[in-house]
Every structure is written in C-alpha cells, then in structure tokens.
PDB file of C-alpha atoms in Angstrom:
ATOM      1  CA  MET A  27      -2.894   5.455 -14.715  1.00  0.00           C
ATOM      2  CA  ASP A  28      -3.422   8.928 -16.222  1.00  0.00           C
ATOM      3  CA  ASN A  29      -2.817  11.617 -13.615  1.00  0.00           C
ATOM      4  CA  ARG A  30      -5.838  13.754 -14.494  1.00  0.00           C
ATOM      5  CA  ALA A  31      -8.157  10.766 -14.226  1.00  0.00           C
ATOM      6  CA  GLU A  32      -6.503   9.777 -10.953  1.00  0.00           C
ATOM      7  CA  VAL A  33      -6.990  13.283  -9.526  1.00  0.00           C
ATOM      8  CA  ARG A  34     -10.595  13.456 -10.679  1.00  0.00           C
ATOM      9  CA  GLU A  35     -11.529  10.087  -9.238  1.00  0.00           C
ATOM     10  CA  PHE A  36      -9.699  10.686  -5.955  1.00  0.00           C
ATOM     11  CA  LEU A  37     -11.318  14.044  -5.273  1.00  0.00           C
ATOM     12  CA  THR A  38     -14.740  12.809  -6.328  1.00  0.00           C
ATOM     13  CA  SER A  39     -14.482   9.737  -4.096  1.00  0.00           C
ATOM     14  CA  ARG A  40     -13.367  11.811  -1.080  1.00  0.00           C
ATOM     15  CA  ARG A  41     -16.209  14.315  -1.606  1.00  0.00           C
ATOM     16  CA  ALA A  42     -18.709  11.452  -1.698  1.00  0.00           C
ATOM     17  CA  LYS A  43     -17.515  10.221   1.711  1.00  0.00           C
ATOM     18  CA  ILE A  44     -18.234  13.461   3.611  1.00  0.00           C
ATOM     19  CA  THR A  45     -21.846  14.020   4.648  1.00  0.00           C
ATOM     20  CA  PRO A  46     -23.201  17.542   5.174  1.00  0.00           C
ATOM     21  CA  GLU A  47     -23.590  16.762   8.865  1.00  0.00           C
ATOM     22  CA  GLN A  48     -19.908  15.845   9.128  1.00  0.00           C
ATOM     23  CA  ALA A  49     -19.011  19.144   7.449  1.00  0.00           C
ATOM     24  CA  GLY A  50     -21.333  21.145   9.703  1.00  0.00           C
ATOM     25  CA  LEU A  51     -23.759  21.931   6.885  1.00  0.00           C
ATOM     26  CA  PRO A  52     -27.543  21.436   6.660  1.00  0.00           C
ATOM     27  CA  SER A  53     -28.446  18.283   4.739  1.00  0.00           C
ATOM     28  CA  GLY A  54     -31.561  19.664   3.051  1.00  0.00           C
ATOM     29  CA  SER A  55     -34.390  17.601   1.606  1.00  0.00           C
ATOM     30  CA  ARG A  56     -33.586  17.652  -2.129  1.00  0.00           C
ATOM     31  CA  ARG A  57     -30.123  16.120  -1.987  1.00  0.00           C
ATOM     32  CA  ARG A  58     -29.629  13.354  -4.550  1.00  0.00           C
ATOM     33  CA  VAL A  59     -26.327  12.027  -3.200  1.00  0.00           C
ATOM     34  CA  PRO A  60     -25.146  11.521   0.395  1.00  0.00           C
ATOM     35  CA  GLY A  61     -21.860  13.370  -0.051  1.00  0.00           C
ATOM     36  CA  LEU A  62     -21.047  17.041  -0.422  1.00  0.00           C
ATOM     37  CA  ARG A  63     -21.806  19.078  -3.524  1.00  0.00           C
ATOM     38  CA  ARG A  64     -18.941  20.751  -5.397  1.00  0.00           C
ATOM     39  CA  GLY A  65     -20.206  24.156  -4.330  1.00  0.00           C
ATOM     40  CA  GLU A  66     -20.124  23.117  -0.688  1.00  0.00           C
ATOM     41  CA  VAL A  67     -16.519  21.934  -0.934  1.00  0.00           C
ATOM     42  CA  ALA A  68     -15.605  25.168  -2.708  1.00  0.00           C
ATOM     43  CA  ALA A  69     -17.201  27.230   0.060  1.00  0.00           C
ATOM     44  CA  LEU A  70     -15.456  25.213   2.784  1.00  0.00           C
ATOM     45  CA  ALA A  71     -12.098  25.625   0.971  1.00  0.00           C
ATOM     46  CA  ASP A  72     -12.756  29.337   0.317  1.00  0.00           C
ATOM     47  CA  VAL A  73     -12.323  29.048  -3.463  1.00  0.00           C
ATOM     48  CA  SER A  74     -14.778  29.707  -6.274  1.00  0.00           C
ATOM     49  CA  VAL A  75     -17.040  26.941  -7.511  1.00  0.00           C
ATOM     50  CA  GLU A  76     -15.482  27.288 -10.969  1.00  0.00           C
ATOM     51  CA  TYR A  77     -11.979  26.911  -9.571  1.00  0.00           C
ATOM     52  CA  TYR A  78     -12.843  23.836  -7.509  1.00  0.00           C
ATOM     53  CA  ALA A  79     -14.629  22.299 -10.504  1.00  0.00           C
ATOM     54  CA  LYS A  80     -11.386  22.775 -12.461  1.00  0.00           C
ATOM     55  CA  LEU A  81      -9.475  20.912  -9.754  1.00  0.00           C
ATOM     56  CA  GLU A  82     -11.992  18.092  -9.685  1.00  0.00           C
ATOM     57  CA  ARG A  83     -11.706  17.741 -13.460  1.00  0.00           C
ATOM     58  CA  GLY A  84      -8.136  16.688 -12.755  1.00  0.00           C
ATOM     59  CA  ASN A  85      -6.151  19.878 -13.244  1.00  0.00           C
ATOM     60  CA  LEU A  86      -3.821  20.211 -10.256  1.00  0.00           C
ATOM     61  CA  ALA A  87      -0.851  21.639 -12.181  1.00  0.00           C
ATOM     62  CA  GLY A  88       0.355  24.854 -10.562  1.00  0.00           C
ATOM     63  CA  VAL A  89      -2.082  24.752  -7.636  1.00  0.00           C
ATOM     64  CA  SER A  90      -0.587  26.479  -4.597  1.00  0.00           C
ATOM     65  CA  PRO A  91       0.167  24.571  -1.374  1.00  0.00           C
ATOM     66  CA  ALA A  92      -2.307  26.846   0.453  1.00  0.00           C
ATOM     67  CA  VAL A  93      -5.158  25.825  -1.846  1.00  0.00           C
ATOM     68  CA  LEU A  94      -4.242  22.147  -1.609  1.00  0.00           C
ATOM     69  CA  GLU A  95      -4.233  22.424   2.183  1.00  0.00           C
ATOM     70  CA  ALA A  96      -7.624  24.181   2.128  1.00  0.00           C
ATOM     71  CA  VAL A  97      -9.097  21.438  -0.073  1.00  0.00           C
ATOM     72  CA  ALA A  98      -7.622  18.784   2.220  1.00  0.00           C
ATOM     73  CA  ARG A  99      -9.282  20.428   5.228  1.00  0.00           C
ATOM     74  CA  ALA A 100     -12.608  20.791   3.418  1.00  0.00           C
ATOM     75  CA  LEU A 101     -12.587  17.113   2.465  1.00  0.00           C
ATOM     76  CA  GLN A 102     -11.370  16.117   5.956  1.00  0.00           C
ATOM     77  CA  LEU A 103      -8.473  14.128   4.509  1.00  0.00           C
ATOM     78  CA  ASP A 104      -6.372  12.102   6.922  1.00  0.00           C
ATOM     79  CA  ASP A 105      -2.562  12.258   6.838  1.00  0.00           C
ATOM     80  CA  ALA A 106      -2.224   9.543   4.193  1.00  0.00           C
ATOM     81  CA  GLU A 107      -4.897  11.085   1.966  1.00  0.00           C
ATOM     82  CA  ARG A 108      -3.357  14.546   2.312  1.00  0.00           C
ATOM     83  CA  ALA A 109       0.064  13.191   1.329  1.00  0.00           C
ATOM     84  CA  HIS A 110      -1.550  11.411  -1.627  1.00  0.00           C
ATOM     85  CA  LEU A 111      -3.145  14.672  -2.795  1.00  0.00           C
ATOM     86  CA  LEU A 112       0.219  16.434  -2.595  1.00  0.00           C
ATOM     87  CA  ASN A 113       1.854  13.606  -4.551  1.00  0.00           C
ATOM     88  CA  LEU A 114      -0.811  13.887  -7.237  1.00  0.00           C
ATOM     89  CA  ALA A 115      -0.203  17.629  -7.452  1.00  0.00           C
ATOM     90  CA  HIS A 116       3.560  17.159  -7.719  1.00  0.00           C
ATOM     91  CA  ALA A 117       3.099  14.610 -10.492  1.00  0.00           C
ATOM     92  CA  ALA A 118       0.699  16.950 -12.308  1.00  0.00           C
ATOM     93  CA  ASP A 119       3.226  19.784 -12.545  1.00  0.00           C
ATOM     94  CA  GLY A 120       6.315  17.579 -12.910  1.00  0.00           C
ATOM     95  CA  SER A 121       7.860  18.603  -9.594  1.00  0.00           C
ATOM     96  CA  ASP A 122       8.014  14.961  -8.503  1.00  0.00           C
ATOM     97  CA  ALA A 123      10.998  14.449 -10.804  1.00  0.00           C
ATOM     98  CA  LEU A 124      13.419  15.550  -8.070  1.00  0.00           C
ATOM     99  CA  THR A 125      12.039  13.169  -5.444  1.00  0.00           C
ATOM    100  CA  ARG A 126      11.019  10.293  -7.705  1.00  0.00           C
ATOM    101  CA  PRO A 127      12.849   7.040  -6.840  1.00  0.00           C
ATOM    102  CA  ARG A 128      15.714   6.541  -9.278  1.00  0.00           C
ATOM    103  CA  ARG A 129      14.945   3.991 -11.980  1.00  0.00           C
ATOM    104  CA  ARG A 130      16.886   0.808 -11.365  1.00  0.00           C
ATOM    105  CA  THR A 131      18.244  -0.663 -14.575  1.00  0.00           C
ATOM    106  CA  ALA A 132      19.102  -4.035 -13.011  1.00  0.00           C
ATOM    107  CA  GLN A 133      17.302  -6.211 -10.508  1.00  0.00           C
ATOM    108  CA  TRP A 134      17.913  -4.807  -7.047  1.00  0.00           C
ATOM    109  CA  LYS A 135      19.867  -7.019  -4.662  1.00  0.00           C
ATOM    110  CA  PRO A 136      20.604  -6.396  -1.000  1.00  0.00           C
ATOM    111  CA  HIS A 137      24.142  -5.496  -0.043  1.00  0.00           C
ATOM    112  CA  ARG A 138      25.804  -8.078   2.141  1.00  0.00           C
ATOM    113  CA  SER A 139      25.551  -5.754   5.144  1.00  0.00           C
ATOM    114  CA  LEU A 140      21.770  -5.447   4.739  1.00  0.00           C
ATOM    115  CA  GLN A 141      21.414  -9.218   4.525  1.00  0.00           C
ATOM    116  CA  TRP A 142      23.557  -9.462   7.661  1.00  0.00           C
ATOM    117  CA  VAL A 143      21.151  -7.089   9.412  1.00  0.00           C
ATOM    118  CA  LEU A 144      18.151  -9.164   8.347  1.00  0.00           C
ATOM    119  CA  ASP A 145      19.828 -12.391   9.392  1.00  0.00           C
ATOM    120  CA  ALA A 146      20.669 -10.882  12.782  1.00  0.00           C
ATOM    121  CA  VAL A 147      16.932 -10.635  13.495  1.00  0.00           C
ATOM    122  CA  THR A 148      16.202 -14.110  14.837  1.00  0.00           C
ATOM    123  CA  ALA A 149      13.043 -13.611  16.920  1.00  0.00           C
ATOM    124  CA  GLY A 150      10.715 -12.639  14.074  1.00  0.00           C
ATOM    125  CA  PRO A 151      10.298 -12.376  10.296  1.00  0.00           C
ATOM    126  CA  ALA A 152      12.232  -9.447   8.783  1.00  0.00           C
ATOM    127  CA  PHE A 153      12.095  -8.504   5.119  1.00  0.00           C
ATOM    128  CA  VAL A 154      12.481  -5.696   2.587  1.00  0.00           C
ATOM    129  CA  ARG A 155       9.746  -4.853   0.097  1.00  0.00           C
ATOM    130  CA  ASN A 156       9.129  -2.145  -2.453  1.00  0.00           C
ATOM    131  CA  GLY A 157       5.938  -0.170  -3.065  1.00  0.00           C
ATOM    132  CA  ARG A 158       4.705  -2.851  -5.479  1.00  0.00           C
ATOM    133  CA  MET A 159       4.862  -5.316  -2.564  1.00  0.00           C
ATOM    134  CA  ASP A 160       7.654  -7.415  -4.082  1.00  0.00           C
ATOM    135  CA  LEU A 161       9.619  -9.345  -1.456  1.00  0.00           C
ATOM    136  CA  LEU A 162      13.211  -8.330  -2.236  1.00  0.00           C
ATOM    137  CA  ALA A 163      15.177  -9.664   0.727  1.00  0.00           C
ATOM    138  CA  ALA A 164      14.333 -11.649   3.850  1.00  0.00           C
ATOM    139  CA  ASN A 165      15.763 -13.467   6.820  1.00  0.00           C
ATOM    140  CA  ALA A 166      15.277 -17.206   7.254  1.00  0.00           C
ATOM    141  CA  LEU A 167      12.227 -16.742   9.468  1.00  0.00           C
ATOM    142  CA  ALA A 168      10.517 -14.480   6.913  1.00  0.00           C
ATOM    143  CA  ARG A 169      11.146 -17.004   4.135  1.00  0.00           C
ATOM    144  CA  ALA A 170       9.589 -19.704   6.323  1.00  0.00           C
ATOM    145  CA  PHE A 171       6.749 -17.368   7.312  1.00  0.00           C
ATOM    146  CA  TYR A 172       5.948 -16.590   3.657  1.00  0.00           C
ATOM    147  CA  THR A 173       6.536 -20.116   2.413  1.00  0.00           C
ATOM    148  CA  ASP A 174       3.115 -20.079   0.672  1.00  0.00           C
ATOM    149  CA  VAL A 175       4.108 -16.946  -1.231  1.00  0.00           C
ATOM    150  CA  TYR A 176       7.384 -18.453  -2.406  1.00  0.00           C
ATOM    151  CA  ALA A 177       5.782 -21.836  -3.123  1.00  0.00           C
ATOM    152  CA  SER A 178       4.042 -20.681  -6.303  1.00  0.00           C
ATOM    153  CA  ALA A 179       6.137 -19.282  -9.146  1.00  0.00           C
ATOM    154  CA  GLY A 180       3.033 -17.442 -10.329  1.00  0.00           C
ATOM    155  CA  ASN A 181       3.152 -15.203  -7.262  1.00  0.00           C
ATOM    156  CA  GLN A 182       6.574 -13.906  -8.347  1.00  0.00           C
ATOM    157  CA  ALA A 183       7.360 -13.291  -4.653  1.00  0.00           C
ATOM    158  CA  ASN A 184       4.777 -10.506  -4.688  1.00  0.00           C
ATOM    159  CA  LEU A 185       2.397 -10.106  -1.747  1.00  0.00           C
ATOM    160  CA  ALA A 186      -0.366  -8.483  -3.812  1.00  0.00           C
ATOM    161  CA  ARG A 187      -0.427 -11.312  -6.367  1.00  0.00           C
ATOM    162  CA  PHE A 188      -0.499 -13.789  -3.502  1.00  0.00           C
ATOM    163  CA  GLN A 189      -3.332 -11.874  -1.813  1.00  0.00           C
ATOM    164  CA  PHE A 190      -5.650 -11.764  -4.825  1.00  0.00           C
ATOM    165  CA  LEU A 191      -4.623 -14.615  -7.137  1.00  0.00           C
ATOM    166  CA  ASP A 192      -3.485 -17.440  -4.844  1.00  0.00           C
ATOM    167  CA  PRO A 193      -6.212 -19.415  -2.982  1.00  0.00           C
ATOM    168  CA  ALA A 194      -3.690 -20.123  -0.210  1.00  0.00           C
ATOM    169  CA  SER A 195      -4.003 -16.492   0.918  1.00  0.00           C
ATOM    170  CA  ARG A 196      -7.523 -17.170   2.221  1.00  0.00           C
ATOM    171  CA  ARG A 197      -6.037 -19.523   4.790  1.00  0.00           C
ATOM    172  CA  PHE A 198      -2.938 -17.453   5.512  1.00  0.00           C
ATOM    173  CA  TYR A 199      -4.934 -14.274   6.255  1.00  0.00           C
ATOM    174  CA  PRO A 200      -7.830 -15.076   8.661  1.00  0.00           C
ATOM    175  CA  ASP A 201      -8.943 -11.438   8.209  1.00  0.00           C
ATOM    176  CA  TRP A 202      -8.710 -11.697   4.438  1.00  0.00           C
ATOM    177  CA  GLU A 203     -11.007  -8.757   3.607  1.00  0.00           C
ATOM    178  CA  GLN A 204      -9.037  -6.425   5.856  1.00  0.00           C
ATOM    179  CA  ALA A 205      -5.717  -7.661   4.481  1.00  0.00           C
ATOM    180  CA  ALA A 206      -7.009  -7.114   0.949  1.00  0.00           C
ATOM    181  CA  ASP A 207      -7.994  -3.533   1.802  1.00  0.00           C
ATOM    182  CA  VAL A 208      -4.518  -2.880   3.179  1.00  0.00           C
ATOM    183  CA  ALA A 209      -2.770  -4.380   0.145  1.00  0.00           C
ATOM    184  CA  VAL A 210      -4.697  -2.213  -2.302  1.00  0.00           C
ATOM    185  CA  SER A 211      -4.232   0.935  -0.224  1.00  0.00           C
ATOM    186  CA  ILE A 212      -0.458   0.342  -0.251  1.00  0.00           C
ATOM    187  CA  LEU A 213      -0.473   0.005  -4.047  1.00  0.00           C
ATOM    188  CA  ARG A 214      -2.736   3.036  -4.463  1.00  0.00           C
ATOM    189  CA  THR A 215      -0.434   5.096  -2.231  1.00  0.00           C
ATOM    190  CA  GLU A 216       2.576   3.998  -4.300  1.00  0.00           C
ATOM    191  CA  ALA A 217       0.753   4.924  -7.505  1.00  0.00           C
ATOM    192  CA  GLY A 218       0.409   8.477  -6.220  1.00  0.00           C
ATOM    193  CA  ARG A 219       3.983   8.631  -4.967  1.00  0.00           C
ATOM    194  CA  ASN A 220       5.566   7.068  -8.049  1.00  0.00           C
ATOM    195  CA  PRO A 221       3.109   7.350 -10.972  1.00  0.00           C
ATOM    196  CA  HIS A 222       5.798   6.588 -13.578  1.00  0.00           C
ATOM    197  CA  ASP A 223       6.506   3.044 -12.353  1.00  0.00           C
ATOM    198  CA  LYS A 224       5.758   0.784 -15.312  1.00  0.00           C
ATOM    199  CA  GLY A 225       6.041  -2.326 -13.150  1.00  0.00           C
ATOM    200  CA  LEU A 226       3.305  -0.978 -10.903  1.00  0.00           C
ATOM    201  CA  HIS A 227       1.105  -0.124 -13.897  1.00  0.00           C
ATOM    202  CA  ASP A 228       1.528  -3.675 -15.192  1.00  0.00           C
ATOM    203  CA  LEU A 229       0.751  -5.205 -11.799  1.00  0.00           C
ATOM    204  CA  VAL A 230      -2.401  -3.114 -11.349  1.00  0.00           C
ATOM    205  CA  GLY A 231      -3.535  -4.018 -14.855  1.00  0.00           C
ATOM    206  CA  GLU A 232      -2.972  -7.719 -14.219  1.00  0.00           C
ATOM    207  CA  LEU A 233      -4.796  -7.734 -10.893  1.00  0.00           C
ATOM    208  CA  SER A 234      -7.664  -5.598 -12.221  1.00  0.00           C
ATOM    209  CA  THR A 235      -8.167  -8.057 -15.067  1.00  0.00           C
ATOM    210  CA  ARG A 236      -7.938 -11.220 -12.987  1.00  0.00           C
ATOM    211  CA  SER A 237      -9.540 -10.254  -9.650  1.00  0.00           C
ATOM    212  CA  ASP A 238     -12.946  -8.669  -9.085  1.00  0.00           C
ATOM    213  CA  ALA A 239     -12.021  -8.161  -5.432  1.00  0.00           C
ATOM    214  CA  PHE A 240      -8.980  -6.132  -6.430  1.00  0.00           C
ATOM    215  CA  ARG A 241     -10.768  -4.144  -9.123  1.00  0.00           C
ATOM    216  CA  THR A 242     -13.535  -3.065  -6.727  1.00  0.00           C
ATOM    217  CA  ARG A 243     -11.058  -1.965  -4.076  1.00  0.00           C
ATOM    218  CA  TRP A 244      -8.830  -0.169  -6.570  1.00  0.00           C
ATOM    219  CA  GLY A 245     -11.801   1.923  -7.659  1.00  0.00           C
ATOM    220  CA  ALA A 246     -12.358   3.097  -4.068  1.00  0.00           C
ATOM    221  CA  HIS A 247      -9.122   5.177  -4.168  1.00  0.00           C
ATOM    222  CA  ASN A 248      -8.284   4.475  -0.532  1.00  0.00           C
ATOM    223  CA  VAL A 249      -4.728   5.168   0.653  1.00  0.00           C
ATOM    224  CA  ARG A 250      -2.943   4.709   3.956  1.00  0.00           C
ATOM    225  CA  HIS A 251       0.334   4.968   5.833  1.00  0.00           C
ATOM    226  CA  HIS A 252       1.400   1.444   6.693  1.00  0.00           C
ATOM    227  CA  GLY A 253       4.035   1.829   9.370  1.00  0.00           C
ATOM    228  CA  THR A 254       2.883  -0.024  12.470  1.00  0.00           C
ATOM    229  CA  GLY A 255       0.068  -2.241  13.658  1.00  0.00           C
ATOM    230  CA  THR A 256      -1.037  -5.796  14.449  1.00  0.00           C
ATOM    231  CA  LYS A 257      -2.136  -8.576  12.099  1.00  0.00           C
ATOM    232  CA  ARG A 258      -3.432 -12.129  12.416  1.00  0.00           C
ATOM    233  CA  PHE A 259      -2.024 -14.979  10.337  1.00  0.00           C
ATOM    234  CA  HIS A 260      -2.490 -18.734  10.032  1.00  0.00           C
ATOM    235  CA  HIS A 261       0.675 -20.575   9.086  1.00  0.00           C
ATOM    236  CA  HIS A 262       0.199 -24.079   7.737  1.00  0.00           C
ATOM    237  CA  THR A 263       2.885 -25.477  10.069  1.00  0.00           C
ATOM    238  CA  VAL A 264       2.548 -23.599  13.378  1.00  0.00           C
ATOM    239  CA  GLY A 265      -1.082 -22.427  13.269  1.00  0.00           C
ATOM    240  CA  ASP A 266      -2.474 -19.062  14.376  1.00  0.00           C
ATOM    241  CA  LEU A 267      -0.146 -16.104  14.945  1.00  0.00           C
ATOM    242  CA  THR A 268      -0.954 -12.576  16.112  1.00  0.00           C
ATOM    243  CA  LEU A 269       2.019 -10.376  15.293  1.00  0.00           C
ATOM    244  CA  ALA A 270       2.902  -6.710  15.673  1.00  0.00           C
ATOM    245  CA  TYR A 271       4.831  -5.079  12.853  1.00  0.00           C
ATOM    246  CA  GLU A 272       7.021  -2.040  12.326  1.00  0.00           C
ATOM    247  CA  GLY A 273       7.819  -0.727   8.862  1.00  0.00           C
ATOM    248  CA  LEU A 274      10.934   1.434   8.423  1.00  0.00           C
ATOM    249  CA  GLU A 275      11.669   3.480   5.299  1.00  0.00           C
ATOM    250  CA  MET A 276      15.199   2.765   4.073  1.00  0.00           C
ATOM    251  CA  ALA A 277      17.236   5.978   3.766  1.00  0.00           C
ATOM    252  CA  ALA A 278      19.853   4.242   1.603  1.00  0.00           C
ATOM    253  CA  ALA A 279      17.217   2.968  -0.844  1.00  0.00           C
ATOM    254  CA  PRO A 280      14.263   5.384  -1.197  1.00  0.00           C
ATOM    255  CA  GLY A 281      11.003   3.605  -1.931  1.00  0.00           C
ATOM    256  CA  LEU A 282      11.952   0.441  -0.045  1.00  0.00           C
ATOM    257  CA  THR A 283      10.628  -0.557   3.382  1.00  0.00           C
ATOM    258  CA  LEU A 284      12.164  -2.859   5.980  1.00  0.00           C
ATOM    259  CA  THR A 285       9.453  -4.615   7.983  1.00  0.00           C
ATOM    260  CA  VAL A 286       9.895  -6.668  11.154  1.00  0.00           C
ATOM    261  CA  TYR A 287       7.171  -8.823  12.735  1.00  0.00           C
ATOM    262  CA  THR A 288       7.317  -9.619  16.444  1.00  0.00           C
ATOM    263  CA  ALA A 289       5.090 -11.368  18.969  1.00  0.00           C
ATOM    264  CA  GLU A 290       4.083 -10.248  22.439  1.00  0.00           C
ATOM    265  CA  PRO A 291       6.551 -11.694  24.970  1.00  0.00           C
ATOM    266  CA  GLY A 292       5.184 -14.755  26.722  1.00  0.00           C
ATOM    267  CA  SER A 293       2.314 -15.177  24.249  1.00  0.00           C
ATOM    268  CA  ALA A 294       1.270 -18.229  22.283  1.00  0.00           C
ATOM    269  CA  SER A 295       2.363 -16.397  19.152  1.00  0.00           C
ATOM    270  CA  GLU A 296       5.889 -16.003  20.528  1.00  0.00           C
ATOM    271  CA  GLU A 297       5.988 -19.766  21.042  1.00  0.00           C
ATOM    272  CA  GLY A 298       4.630 -20.159  17.510  1.00  0.00           C
ATOM    273  CA  LEU A 299       7.521 -18.103  16.114  1.00  0.00           C
ATOM    274  CA  ARG A 300       9.968 -20.306  18.027  1.00  0.00           C
ATOM    275  CA  LEU A 301       8.375 -23.372  16.464  1.00  0.00           C
ATOM    276  CA  LEU A 302       8.533 -21.682  13.057  1.00  0.00           C
ATOM    277  CA  ALA A 303      12.232 -20.982  13.555  1.00  0.00           C
ATOM    278  CA  SER A 304      12.830 -24.640  14.407  1.00  0.00           C
ATOM    279  CA  TRP A 305      10.902 -25.708  11.331  1.00  0.00           C
ATOM    280  CA  ALA A 306      12.773 -23.185   9.159  1.00  0.00           C
ATOM    281  CA  ALA A 307      16.079 -24.637  10.304  1.00  0.00           C
ATOM    282  CA  THR A 308      15.105 -27.933   8.679  1.00  0.00           C
ATOM    283  CA  GLN A 309      14.092 -26.334   5.373  1.00  0.00           C
ATOM    284  CA  ASN A 310      16.037 -24.934   2.447  1.00  0.00           C
ATOM    285  CA  THR A 311      14.326 -21.544   2.568  1.00  0.00           C
ATOM    286  CA  ALA A 312      16.852 -19.380   0.715  1.00  0.00           C
ATOM    287  CA  SER A 313      15.100 -17.644  -2.166  1.00  0.00           C
ATOM    288  CA  PRO A 314      16.854 -17.566  -5.570  1.00  0.00           C
ATOM    289  CA  ALA A 315      16.898 -13.737  -5.554  1.00  0.00           C
ATOM    290  CA  GLU A 316      18.880 -13.708  -2.315  1.00  0.00           C
ATOM    291  CA  GLN A 317      21.429 -16.339  -3.252  1.00  0.00           C
ATOM    292  CA  GLY A 318      24.634 -14.639  -4.289  1.00  0.00           C
ATOM    293  CA  ALA A 319      23.504 -11.199  -3.056  1.00  0.00           C
ATOM    294  CA  ASP A 320      26.293  -8.660  -3.117  1.00  0.00           C
TER     295      ASP A 320
END
C-alpha cells in the first residue's frame, strides 16, 4: 500500500463525492463528472491549482497543518476522513514514527488482569481486537457469540476473513452489506494509521484476491470511527439479537480496542444473551490463544 498512491486515490475519491451544489458552486452545463474539479477544490482551499494538483498526485510530505485543514474543509471531510488525511500526511513525511504502534516481536497475549476484566463482564460479549480485526482476547460469552468465527481454522480468529471468506457470515450478519462496509472502513482506517503493518498488507492482499465484495469496497477508500452504535446479529443457537456496542481504545496497548456488546434491558435480545450464556456454560469455548495467558 504505497503512500503516494493511497493519498492520490483518497483525495480523488473524496473530490468525486462532492457535487458543485454541495460546495455552493454553479454546476454548469459542460461538466463531464459529477464531482468537483481540481481547480474548484483549490479555490475552496485557497491554494493554487498547481499546488493542489501536487497534493492530489500523492505528495503530502511537508504540507502544513493549515493547508491540510483547508483541504479537509473544501472536501467536506468528516472527522474520520480528516483524521485519515492527517495520518496519510504523517506517514508521508515520516512523522508517524513517534506515534506508530510498537512492533510486537511475539504473539500478543492478555495479561491476567485484563482477562479478569473481560471475564468479569457477564451480561454481554466482551473482547479485544487489533486494527486488523484479529480477536485477541475474549470472555466466555464473546467466544460463544463468535463461535462461527472460531469454528473454522481458515478464519484465523479474524473478523474480516470471516466476513468475506466464510459463508456462515451471511447468516450471522442479517445486514451483511452494511457489516461488510464497516469491516472494510475499519481496515482502511488502520491502513492510514499504521501503514507499515505487514500483517495488514498481507490480509488486504488476501481478501482483495479472494473476494470481489472486499476488493470493490477497498477501492472506495471509505474510513470511519467505530466507537459506538447498534448492530443486528443472528446466532445459530439463540436466534436474532440487536445489540449496542462500545469500543474503548486501550491506553496500555495502543492500537488495540476493547469492545463490549450489551442488550437493551427487558428486551428479547437481553433474554437471548441470557440463553447464550447458559449455552456457553455447557461448551468448551476457551480459545487456544487465551489458554495459558500471562
């Protein structure tokens, strides 16, 4: 994932999404594309056409924060897109080296205290994942919740592989298209935040080769902050579940996220989680990665 190509494709894709009407400009009658022209973005950002063309060719090295902010405003970037642009700029000039997650030479395992925290959550699935969407640690209810993910060795306990390569995901996610969009936006956001992650490069290459649905979405360059919301699931044992989630960045392990799913009190989904907990108690749901965690 070359940074210059990433910058070029991101800026081009964002420019194509903004119509002249949205930018407060006349549309004209000789426009060949629905989005803005480079000159229009340059005018909105108060930079020269030549300078903006340089940026859109992928050269963000040394660009000032003020110019990046002006381009973000001109392209009407949301918070996640703006952060992605800043990450791309930091990677371009090497300033991401100070904030880049430290390379882990061995497979990460949760400390006993973290596993205790996860196990203390008994009303809903709780788990830790990285930006590649690997499931790294989980409580018993999360292991039961994601039993389809763990069931296939080919998934490698990775939610993105499950989403795009495992047919079981079509049943697990009733809103499969939406879930697929979210999965790719998480990976695309991580690619901007941590462009030197070889594991992520390999995962994207694998999914791009094996899944048309992934490849199309990856080319859209959509990013997002994935901190809170509601999702629908269909578990093979307890049926339909509508769950709220909260994702918390882990201060002790930058780049990792602790996510907890909960159900509305008194709802059918809350009863479904109780049934799932009862079912989990009868299963051996400890994952090999979590056995013997230190």
